[in-house]
PDB file of C-alpha atoms in Angstrom:
ATOM      1  CA  GLY A   7      24.162 120.244  -8.782  1.00 33.00           C
ATOM      2  CA  GLU A   8      20.667 118.930  -9.398  1.00 34.00           C
ATOM      3  CA  SER A   9      18.869 119.963 -12.541  1.00 33.00           C
ATOM      4  CA  VAL A  10      15.290 121.241 -11.717  1.00 33.00           C
ATOM      5  CA  GLY A  11      12.947 121.386 -14.403  1.00 36.00           C
ATOM      6  CA  LEU A  12      12.916 117.544 -15.455  1.00 46.00           C
ATOM      7  CA  HIS A  13       9.315 116.404 -16.044  1.00 61.00           C
ATOM      8  CA  LEU A  14       7.809 119.880 -15.694  1.00 77.00           C
ATOM      9  CA  PRO A  15       5.269 121.262 -18.022  1.00 88.00           C
ATOM     10  CA  THR A  16       7.103 123.093 -20.825  1.00 91.00           C
ATOM     11  CA  LEU A  17       6.021 126.060 -22.687  1.00 94.00           C
ATOM     12  CA  SER A  18       8.188 126.776 -25.821  1.00 95.00           C
ATOM     13  CA  VAL A  19       7.959 130.189 -27.458  1.00 96.00           C
ATOM     14  CA  GLN A  20       9.716 132.160 -30.109  1.00 97.00           C
ATOM     15  CA  GLU A  21      11.760 135.288 -29.129  1.00 97.00           C
ATOM     16  CA  GLY A  22       9.542 138.303 -29.337  1.00 97.00           C
ATOM     17  CA  ASP A  23       6.459 136.485 -28.856  1.00 97.00           C
ATOM     18  CA  ASN A  24       4.273 136.861 -25.685  1.00 97.00           C
ATOM     19  CA  SER A  25       4.298 134.149 -23.194  1.00 97.00           C
ATOM     20  CA  ILE A  26       1.460 132.970 -20.872  1.00 97.00           C
ATOM     21  CA  ILE A  27       2.093 130.765 -17.992  1.00 96.00           C
ATOM     22  CA  ASN A  28      -0.689 129.435 -15.856  1.00 94.00           C
ATOM     23  CA  CYS A  29      -1.194 128.216 -12.454  1.00 93.00           C
ATOM     24  CA  ALA A  30      -4.034 126.811 -10.473  1.00 91.00           C
ATOM     25  CA  TYR A  31      -3.977 127.391  -6.784  1.00 89.00           C
ATOM     26  CA  SER A  32      -5.799 125.578  -4.002  1.00 83.00           C
ATOM     27  CA  ASN A  33      -6.331 127.974  -1.029  1.00 83.00           C
ATOM     28  CA  SER A  34      -9.111 130.376  -1.539  1.00 83.00           C
ATOM     29  CA  ALA A  35      -7.966 132.158   1.732  1.00 84.00           C
ATOM     30  CA  SER A  36      -4.439 132.975   0.405  1.00 85.00           C
ATOM     31  CA  ASP A  37      -3.700 136.640   0.902  1.00 85.00           C
ATOM     32  CA  TYR A  38      -1.010 137.084  -1.857  1.00 87.00           C
ATOM     33  CA  PHE A  39       0.037 135.430  -4.998  1.00 92.00           C
ATOM     34  CA  ILE A  40       3.573 135.544  -6.353  1.00 91.00           C
ATOM     35  CA  TRP A  41       5.426 134.721  -9.437  1.00 94.00           C
ATOM     36  CA  TYR A  42       8.990 133.523  -9.117  1.00 93.00           C
ATOM     37  CA  LYS A  43      11.637 132.909 -11.832  1.00 95.00           C
ATOM     38  CA  GLN A  44      14.312 130.166 -11.316  1.00 93.00           C
ATOM     39  CA  GLU A  45      17.271 129.882 -13.431  1.00 92.00           C
ATOM     40  CA  SER A  46      19.426 126.599 -13.347  1.00 88.00           C
ATOM     41  CA  GLY A  47      21.325 126.069 -10.315  1.00 86.00           C
ATOM     42  CA  LYS A  48      19.836 129.361  -8.535  1.00 88.00           C
ATOM     43  CA  GLY A  49      17.485 130.278  -6.021  1.00 89.00           C
ATOM     44  CA  PRO A  50      13.953 131.594  -6.946  1.00 91.00           C
ATOM     45  CA  GLN A  51      13.731 135.277  -7.942  1.00 91.00           C
ATOM     46  CA  PHE A  52      10.763 137.434  -7.252  1.00 89.00           C
ATOM     47  CA  ILE A  53       9.072 138.682 -10.340  1.00 92.00           C
ATOM     48  CA  ILE A  54       5.709 140.017  -9.368  1.00 93.00           C
ATOM     49  CA  ASP A  55       2.886 139.684  -6.832  1.00 91.00           C
ATOM     50  CA  ILE A  56      -0.660 140.530  -6.457  1.00 92.00           C
ATOM     51  CA  ARG A  57      -2.934 140.954  -3.502  1.00 90.00           C
ATOM     52  CA  SER A  58      -6.113 138.723  -3.366  1.00 91.00           C
ATOM     53  CA  ASN A  59      -8.402 141.673  -3.704  1.00 92.00           C
ATOM     54  CA  MET A  60      -7.142 142.616  -6.917  1.00 94.00           C
ATOM     55  CA  ASP A  61      -7.545 141.080 -10.522  1.00 96.00           C
ATOM     56  CA  LYS A  62      -4.770 142.452 -12.399  1.00 97.00           C
ATOM     57  CA  ARG A  63      -1.131 143.842 -11.811  1.00 96.00           C
ATOM     58  CA  GLN A  64       1.358 145.025 -14.359  1.00 96.00           C
ATOM     59  CA  GLY A  65       5.139 145.422 -14.050  1.00 93.00           C
ATOM     60  CA  GLN A  66       7.843 145.888 -16.514  1.00 92.00           C
ATOM     61  CA  ARG A  67       6.935 143.420 -19.427  1.00 96.00           C
ATOM     62  CA  VAL A  68       5.084 141.318 -17.110  1.00 97.00           C
ATOM     63  CA  THR A  69       1.329 141.103 -16.170  1.00 97.00           C
ATOM     64  CA  VAL A  70      -0.310 139.027 -13.560  1.00 97.00           C
ATOM     65  CA  LEU A  71      -4.036 138.115 -13.725  1.00 97.00           C
ATOM     66  CA  LEU A  72      -5.948 136.604 -10.819  1.00 96.00           C
ATOM     67  CA  ASN A  73      -9.320 134.769 -11.290  1.00 95.00           C
ATOM     68  CA  LYS A  74     -10.542 133.864  -7.833  1.00 92.00           C
ATOM     69  CA  THR A  75     -13.724 132.419  -9.242  1.00 92.00           C
ATOM     70  CA  VAL A  76     -11.755 129.459 -10.737  1.00 92.00           C
ATOM     71  CA  LYS A  77      -8.642 129.794  -8.528  1.00 92.00           C
ATOM     72  CA  HIS A  78      -6.533 130.557 -11.497  1.00 93.00           C
ATOM     73  CA  LEU A  79      -3.288 132.772 -11.789  1.00 94.00           C
ATOM     74  CA  SER A  80      -1.608 133.509 -14.976  1.00 96.00           C
ATOM     75  CA  LEU A  81       1.712 135.521 -15.838  1.00 97.00           C
ATOM     76  CA  GLN A  82       2.034 137.329 -19.162  1.00 98.00           C
ATOM     77  CA  ILE A  83       5.523 138.051 -20.421  1.00 98.00           C
ATOM     78  CA  ALA A  84       5.549 140.574 -23.352  1.00 97.00           C
ATOM     79  CA  ALA A  85       8.019 140.248 -26.078  1.00 97.00           C
ATOM     80  CA  THR A  86       9.838 137.124 -24.678  1.00 97.00           C
ATOM     81  CA  GLN A  87      13.661 137.084 -24.818  1.00 96.00           C
ATOM     82  CA  PRO A  88      16.108 134.371 -24.365  1.00 95.00           C
ATOM     83  CA  GLY A  89      17.043 135.651 -21.054  1.00 95.00           C
ATOM     84  CA  ASP A  90      13.608 134.795 -19.853  1.00 97.00           C
ATOM     85  CA  SER A  91      14.227 130.953 -20.229  1.00 97.00           C
ATOM     86  CA  ALA A  92      13.765 129.486 -16.744  1.00 96.00           C
ATOM     87  CA  VAL A  93      11.316 127.684 -14.653  1.00 94.00           C
ATOM     88  CA  TYR A  94       8.588 129.757 -13.470  1.00 96.00           C
ATOM     89  CA  PHE A  95       6.619 129.044 -10.166  1.00 93.00           C
ATOM     90  CA  CYS A  96       3.504 130.561  -8.712  1.00 93.00           C
ATOM     91  CA  ALA A  97       3.334 130.708  -4.828  1.00 90.00           C
ATOM     92  CA  GLU A  98       0.462 131.412  -2.366  1.00 88.00           C
ATOM     93  CA  LEU A  99       1.264 133.472   0.748  1.00 84.00           C
ATOM     94  CA  THR A 100      -1.046 133.094   3.685  1.00 81.00           C
ATOM     95  CA  TYR A 101      -0.711 135.051   6.947  1.00 74.00           C
ATOM     96  CA  GLY A 102      -2.633 135.215  10.232  1.00 66.00           C
ATOM     97  CA  GLY A 103      -1.388 135.881  13.682  1.00 58.00           C
ATOM     98  CA  ALA A 104       2.290 134.478  13.672  1.00 57.00           C
ATOM     99  CA  THR A 105       1.994 132.695  10.733  1.00 65.00           C
ATOM    100  CA  ASN A 106       3.487 133.525   7.174  1.00 71.00           C
ATOM    101  CA  LYS A 107       3.133 130.409   4.921  1.00 77.00           C
ATOM    102  CA  LEU A 108       4.588 130.629   1.392  1.00 81.00           C
ATOM    103  CA  ILE A 109       3.505 127.548  -0.678  1.00 84.00           C
ATOM    104  CA  PHE A 110       4.840 126.892  -4.137  1.00 87.00           C
ATOM    105  CA  GLY A 111       3.136 125.309  -7.181  1.00 86.00           C
ATOM    106  CA  THR A 112       4.830 122.662  -9.529  1.00 81.00           C
ATOM    107  CA  GLY A 113       6.414 125.050 -12.049  1.00 90.00           C
ATOM    108  CA  THR A 114       6.473 125.632 -15.731  1.00 94.00           C
ATOM    109  CA  LEU A 115       9.700 125.656 -17.835  1.00 93.00           C
ATOM    110  CA  LEU A 116       9.654 128.361 -20.225  1.00 96.00           C
ATOM    111  CA  ALA A 117      12.101 127.765 -23.375  1.00 96.00           C
ATOM    112  CA  VAL A 118      12.461 130.755 -25.615  1.00 96.00           C
ATOM    113  CA  GLN A 119      13.590 129.788 -29.086  1.00 93.00           C
ATOM    114  CA  PRO A 120      15.947 132.558 -30.856  1.00 88.00           C
TER     115      PRO A 120
ATOM    116  CA  ASN B  23      25.300 143.214   2.293  1.00 51.00           C
ATOM    117  CA  ALA B  24      25.635 139.593   1.542  1.00 64.00           C
ATOM    118  CA  GLY B  25      21.712 138.670   1.400  1.00 89.00           C
ATOM    119  CA  VAL B  26      20.981 135.065   2.301  1.00 94.00           C
ATOM    120  CA  THR B  27      23.915 132.838   2.621  1.00 95.00           C
ATOM    121  CA  GLN B  28      23.732 129.113   2.724  1.00 96.00           C
ATOM    122  CA  THR B  29      26.512 126.649   3.448  1.00 96.00           C
ATOM    123  CA  PRO B  30      27.443 124.112   2.407  1.00 97.00           C
ATOM    124  CA  LYS B  31      26.814 124.385  -1.248  1.00 95.00           C
ATOM    125  CA  PHE B  32      27.050 120.620  -1.846  1.00 96.00           C
ATOM    126  CA  GLN B  33      27.372 117.802   0.434  1.00 97.00           C
ATOM    127  CA  VAL B  34      27.299 113.829   0.375  1.00 97.00           C
ATOM    128  CA  LEU B  35      26.224 112.006   3.372  1.00 97.00           C
ATOM    129  CA  LYS B  36      25.911 108.280   4.311  1.00 97.00           C
ATOM    130  CA  THR B  37      22.421 107.059   5.535  1.00 98.00           C
ATOM    131  CA  GLY B  38      22.239 107.568   9.169  1.00 97.00           C
ATOM    132  CA  GLN B  39      24.689 110.480   9.363  1.00 97.00           C
ATOM    133  CA  SER B  40      23.470 113.843  10.659  1.00 96.00           C
ATOM    134  CA  MET B  41      24.441 117.216   9.529  1.00 97.00           C
ATOM    135  CA  THR B  42      23.482 120.789   9.803  1.00 98.00           C
ATOM    136  CA  LEU B  43      22.665 123.190   6.827  1.00 98.00           C
ATOM    137  CA  GLN B  44      23.600 126.752   7.812  1.00 98.00           C
ATOM    138  CA  CYS B  45      21.709 129.754   6.719  1.00 98.00           C
ATOM    139  CA  ALA B  46      22.327 133.387   7.701  1.00 97.00           C
ATOM    140  CA  GLN B  47      21.047 136.718   6.627  1.00 96.00           C
ATOM    141  CA  ASP B  48      22.413 140.275   7.296  1.00 93.00           C
ATOM    142  CA  MET B  49      19.250 142.099   6.370  1.00 90.00           C
ATOM    143  CA  ASN B  50      17.799 142.018  10.026  1.00 90.00           C
ATOM    144  CA  HIS B  51      14.736 140.067   8.675  1.00 89.00           C
ATOM    145  CA  GLU B  52      12.516 138.477  11.163  1.00 87.00           C
ATOM    146  CA  TYR B  53      11.028 135.872   9.018  1.00 88.00           C
ATOM    147  CA  MET B  54      13.175 132.920   7.762  1.00 92.00           C
ATOM    148  CA  SER B  55      12.228 129.718   6.366  1.00 92.00           C
ATOM    149  CA  TRP B  56      13.649 126.138   4.821  1.00 96.00           C
ATOM    150  CA  TYR B  57      12.416 124.746   1.562  1.00 95.00           C
ATOM    151  CA  ARG B  58      13.418 121.355  -0.059  1.00 96.00           C
ATOM    152  CA  GLN B  59      13.082 121.193  -3.994  1.00 93.00           C
ATOM    153  CA  ASP B  60      13.008 117.690  -5.525  1.00 90.00           C
ATOM    154  CA  PRO B  61      13.424 117.332  -9.333  1.00 81.00           C
ATOM    155  CA  GLY B  62      10.532 118.547 -11.428  1.00 75.00           C
ATOM    156  CA  MET B  63       8.748 119.952  -8.309  1.00 79.00           C
ATOM    157  CA  GLY B  64       8.102 123.314  -6.578  1.00 82.00           C
ATOM    158  CA  LEU B  65       9.751 124.277  -3.431  1.00 89.00           C
ATOM    159  CA  ARG B  66       8.059 122.615  -0.209  1.00 91.00           C
ATOM    160  CA  LEU B  67       8.177 124.319   3.143  1.00 90.00           C
ATOM    161  CA  ILE B  68      10.112 122.354   5.701  1.00 95.00           C
ATOM    162  CA  HIS B  69      10.109 124.809   8.786  1.00 94.00           C
ATOM    163  CA  TYR B  70       9.848 128.464   9.287  1.00 91.00           C
ATOM    164  CA  SER B  71      10.431 131.085  11.995  1.00 90.00           C
ATOM    165  CA  VAL B  72       8.732 134.438  12.529  1.00 86.00           C
ATOM    166  CA  GLY B  73      11.356 135.770  14.856  1.00 88.00           C
ATOM    167  CA  ALA B  74      14.114 134.602  17.194  1.00 92.00           C
ATOM    168  CA  GLY B  75      12.982 131.968  19.637  1.00 94.00           C
ATOM    169  CA  ILE B  76       9.996 130.994  17.461  1.00 91.00           C
ATOM    170  CA  THR B  77       9.785 128.245  14.986  1.00 93.00           C
ATOM    171  CA  ASP B  78       6.921 126.235  13.394  1.00 91.00           C
ATOM    172  CA  GLN B  79       6.513 123.301  11.111  1.00 92.00           C
ATOM    173  CA  GLY B  80       5.744 123.550   7.448  1.00 90.00           C
ATOM    174  CA  GLU B  81       4.414 120.985   4.776  1.00 88.00           C
ATOM    175  CA  VAL B  82       7.245 118.364   5.158  1.00 94.00           C
ATOM    176  CA  PRO B  83       8.978 118.730   8.653  1.00 96.00           C
ATOM    177  CA  ASN B  84       9.646 115.197   9.426  1.00 96.00           C
ATOM    178  CA  GLY B  85      13.420 114.358   9.717  1.00 96.00           C
ATOM    179  CA  TYR B  86      14.343 117.793  10.333  1.00 98.00           C
ATOM    180  CA  ASN B  87      14.957 120.161  13.190  1.00 97.00           C
ATOM    181  CA  VAL B  88      15.441 123.837  13.429  1.00 98.00           C
ATOM    182  CA  SER B  89      16.239 126.435  15.987  1.00 96.00           C
ATOM    183  CA  ARG B  90      16.230 130.281  15.991  1.00 97.00           C
ATOM    184  CA  SER B  91      18.481 131.676  18.771  1.00 97.00           C
ATOM    185  CA  THR B  92      19.514 134.832  16.791  1.00 96.00           C
ATOM    186  CA  THR B  93      17.703 136.887  14.249  1.00 95.00           C
ATOM    187  CA  GLU B  94      20.529 136.474  11.756  1.00 96.00           C
ATOM    188  CA  ASP B  95      20.895 132.539  11.724  1.00 97.00           C
ATOM    189  CA  PHE B  96      18.400 129.635  11.029  1.00 98.00           C
ATOM    190  CA  PRO B  97      20.058 126.352  10.808  1.00 98.00           C
ATOM    191  CA  LEU B  98      18.557 123.210   9.510  1.00 98.00           C
ATOM    192  CA  ARG B  99      19.425 119.870  11.167  1.00 98.00           C
ATOM    193  CA  LEU B 100      19.101 116.420   9.520  1.00 97.00           C
ATOM    194  CA  LEU B 101      18.997 114.137  12.625  1.00 92.00           C
ATOM    195  CA  SER B 102      19.482 110.684  10.729  1.00 96.00           C
ATOM    196  CA  ALA B 103      19.947 111.267   6.901  1.00 97.00           C
ATOM    197  CA  ALA B 104      17.869 108.810   4.742  1.00 97.00           C
ATOM    198  CA  PRO B 105      18.061 108.760   0.740  1.00 96.00           C
ATOM    199  CA  SER B 106      14.696 110.238   0.705  1.00 96.00           C
ATOM    200  CA  GLN B 107      16.295 113.575   1.945  1.00 97.00           C
ATOM    201  CA  THR B 108      18.388 113.868  -1.175  1.00 97.00           C
ATOM    202  CA  SER B 109      17.243 117.148  -2.557  1.00 97.00           C
ATOM    203  CA  VAL B 110      18.049 120.833  -3.030  1.00 96.00           C
ATOM    204  CA  TYR B 111      17.492 122.922   0.050  1.00 97.00           C
ATOM    205  CA  PHE B 112      16.806 126.569   0.002  1.00 96.00           C
ATOM    206  CA  CYS B 113      16.680 129.032   2.870  1.00 96.00           C
ATOM    207  CA  ALA B 114      14.479 132.125   2.558  1.00 92.00           C
ATOM    208  CA  SER B 115      14.346 135.393   4.650  1.00 91.00           C
ATOM    209  CA  SER B 116      11.669 138.259   4.584  1.00 86.00           C
ATOM    210  CA  TYR B 117      11.157 141.651   6.183  1.00 80.00           C
ATOM    211  CA  THR B 118       8.153 141.513   8.400  1.00 69.00           C
ATOM    212  CA  HIS B 119       5.806 144.548   8.378  1.00 61.00           C
ATOM    213  CA  LEU B 120       4.556 146.166  11.596  1.00 54.00           C
ATOM    214  CA  THR B 121       1.490 144.337  11.019  1.00 58.00           C
ATOM    215  CA  GLY B 122       3.219 141.140  11.253  1.00 57.00           C
ATOM    216  CA  VAL B 123       2.867 140.217   7.531  1.00 60.00           C
ATOM    217  CA  ILE B 124       5.484 139.557   4.831  1.00 61.00           C
ATOM    218  CA  SER B 125       4.829 140.718   1.385  1.00 65.00           C
ATOM    219  CA  GLY B 126       6.142 138.902  -1.949  1.00 62.00           C
ATOM    220  CA  ASN B 127       8.692 141.347  -2.974  1.00 67.00           C
ATOM    221  CA  THR B 128      10.680 141.282   0.225  1.00 74.00           C
ATOM    222  CA  ILE B 129      11.242 137.558   0.240  1.00 83.00           C
ATOM    223  CA  TYR B 130      15.008 136.724  -0.598  1.00 88.00           C
ATOM    224  CA  PHE B 131      16.270 133.120  -1.425  1.00 91.00           C
ATOM    225  CA  GLY B 132      19.776 131.758  -0.953  1.00 93.00           C
ATOM    226  CA  GLU B 133      21.616 130.085  -3.739  1.00 92.00           C
ATOM    227  CA  GLY B 134      20.765 126.490  -2.479  1.00 95.00           C
ATOM    228  CA  SER B 135      22.439 123.582  -0.928  1.00 97.00           C
ATOM    229  CA  TRP B 136      22.741 120.385  -2.979  1.00 96.00           C
ATOM    230  CA  LEU B 137      22.559 117.338  -0.575  1.00 97.00           C
ATOM    231  CA  THR B 138      22.904 113.654  -1.711  1.00 97.00           C
ATOM    232  CA  VAL B 139      22.400 110.833   0.920  1.00 97.00           C
ATOM    233  CA  VAL B 140      23.890 107.534  -0.261  1.00 97.00           C
TER     234      VAL B 140
END
């Protein structure tokens, strides 16, 4: 199958270090922001989301930060493991009436060095 | 519970041929959508549906048709395949709350369909 991740921004980290993946979004009217992990040859998997009226949300080993002033979203992964190696996408979810639109960003390739 | 199932997994088409990518979900989700993913890029929304009988266009709808005759199925039709439609296609579905909105943690993606148009 196709290999996704070519020509993507790449973040290379050592196993055990913390990772920070950044994303700039465009629509200030988005209601939710979501981070997905995509491993080679698979569909995106949900990691964590955050409502637009929040600025921080924590999950297991992951934290999402939202800065609406500069339209910036980040994903922090604590104690990065080799299994975290994948492409990470941020996505904006906007709804209103009969519309639910999920729009993806370009993605970042996270490479974890053992 | 199979989740979101896409067929075929791989397909090679000649320019001008038509075909249908199938998507089925067994979670009784109202919301379904199709995305394409090109190398080094994020997923781009082609078409989506908020329920049976209702479809709408996404970011890149040209060259594709959809229909939603049942809650379970959301096929994507390529009318006359072009090399520019060579891509990986993903189907997604989601539970819709009573308010009519979907939330991030209820969106499920299929495994993808790799399409090459020569």
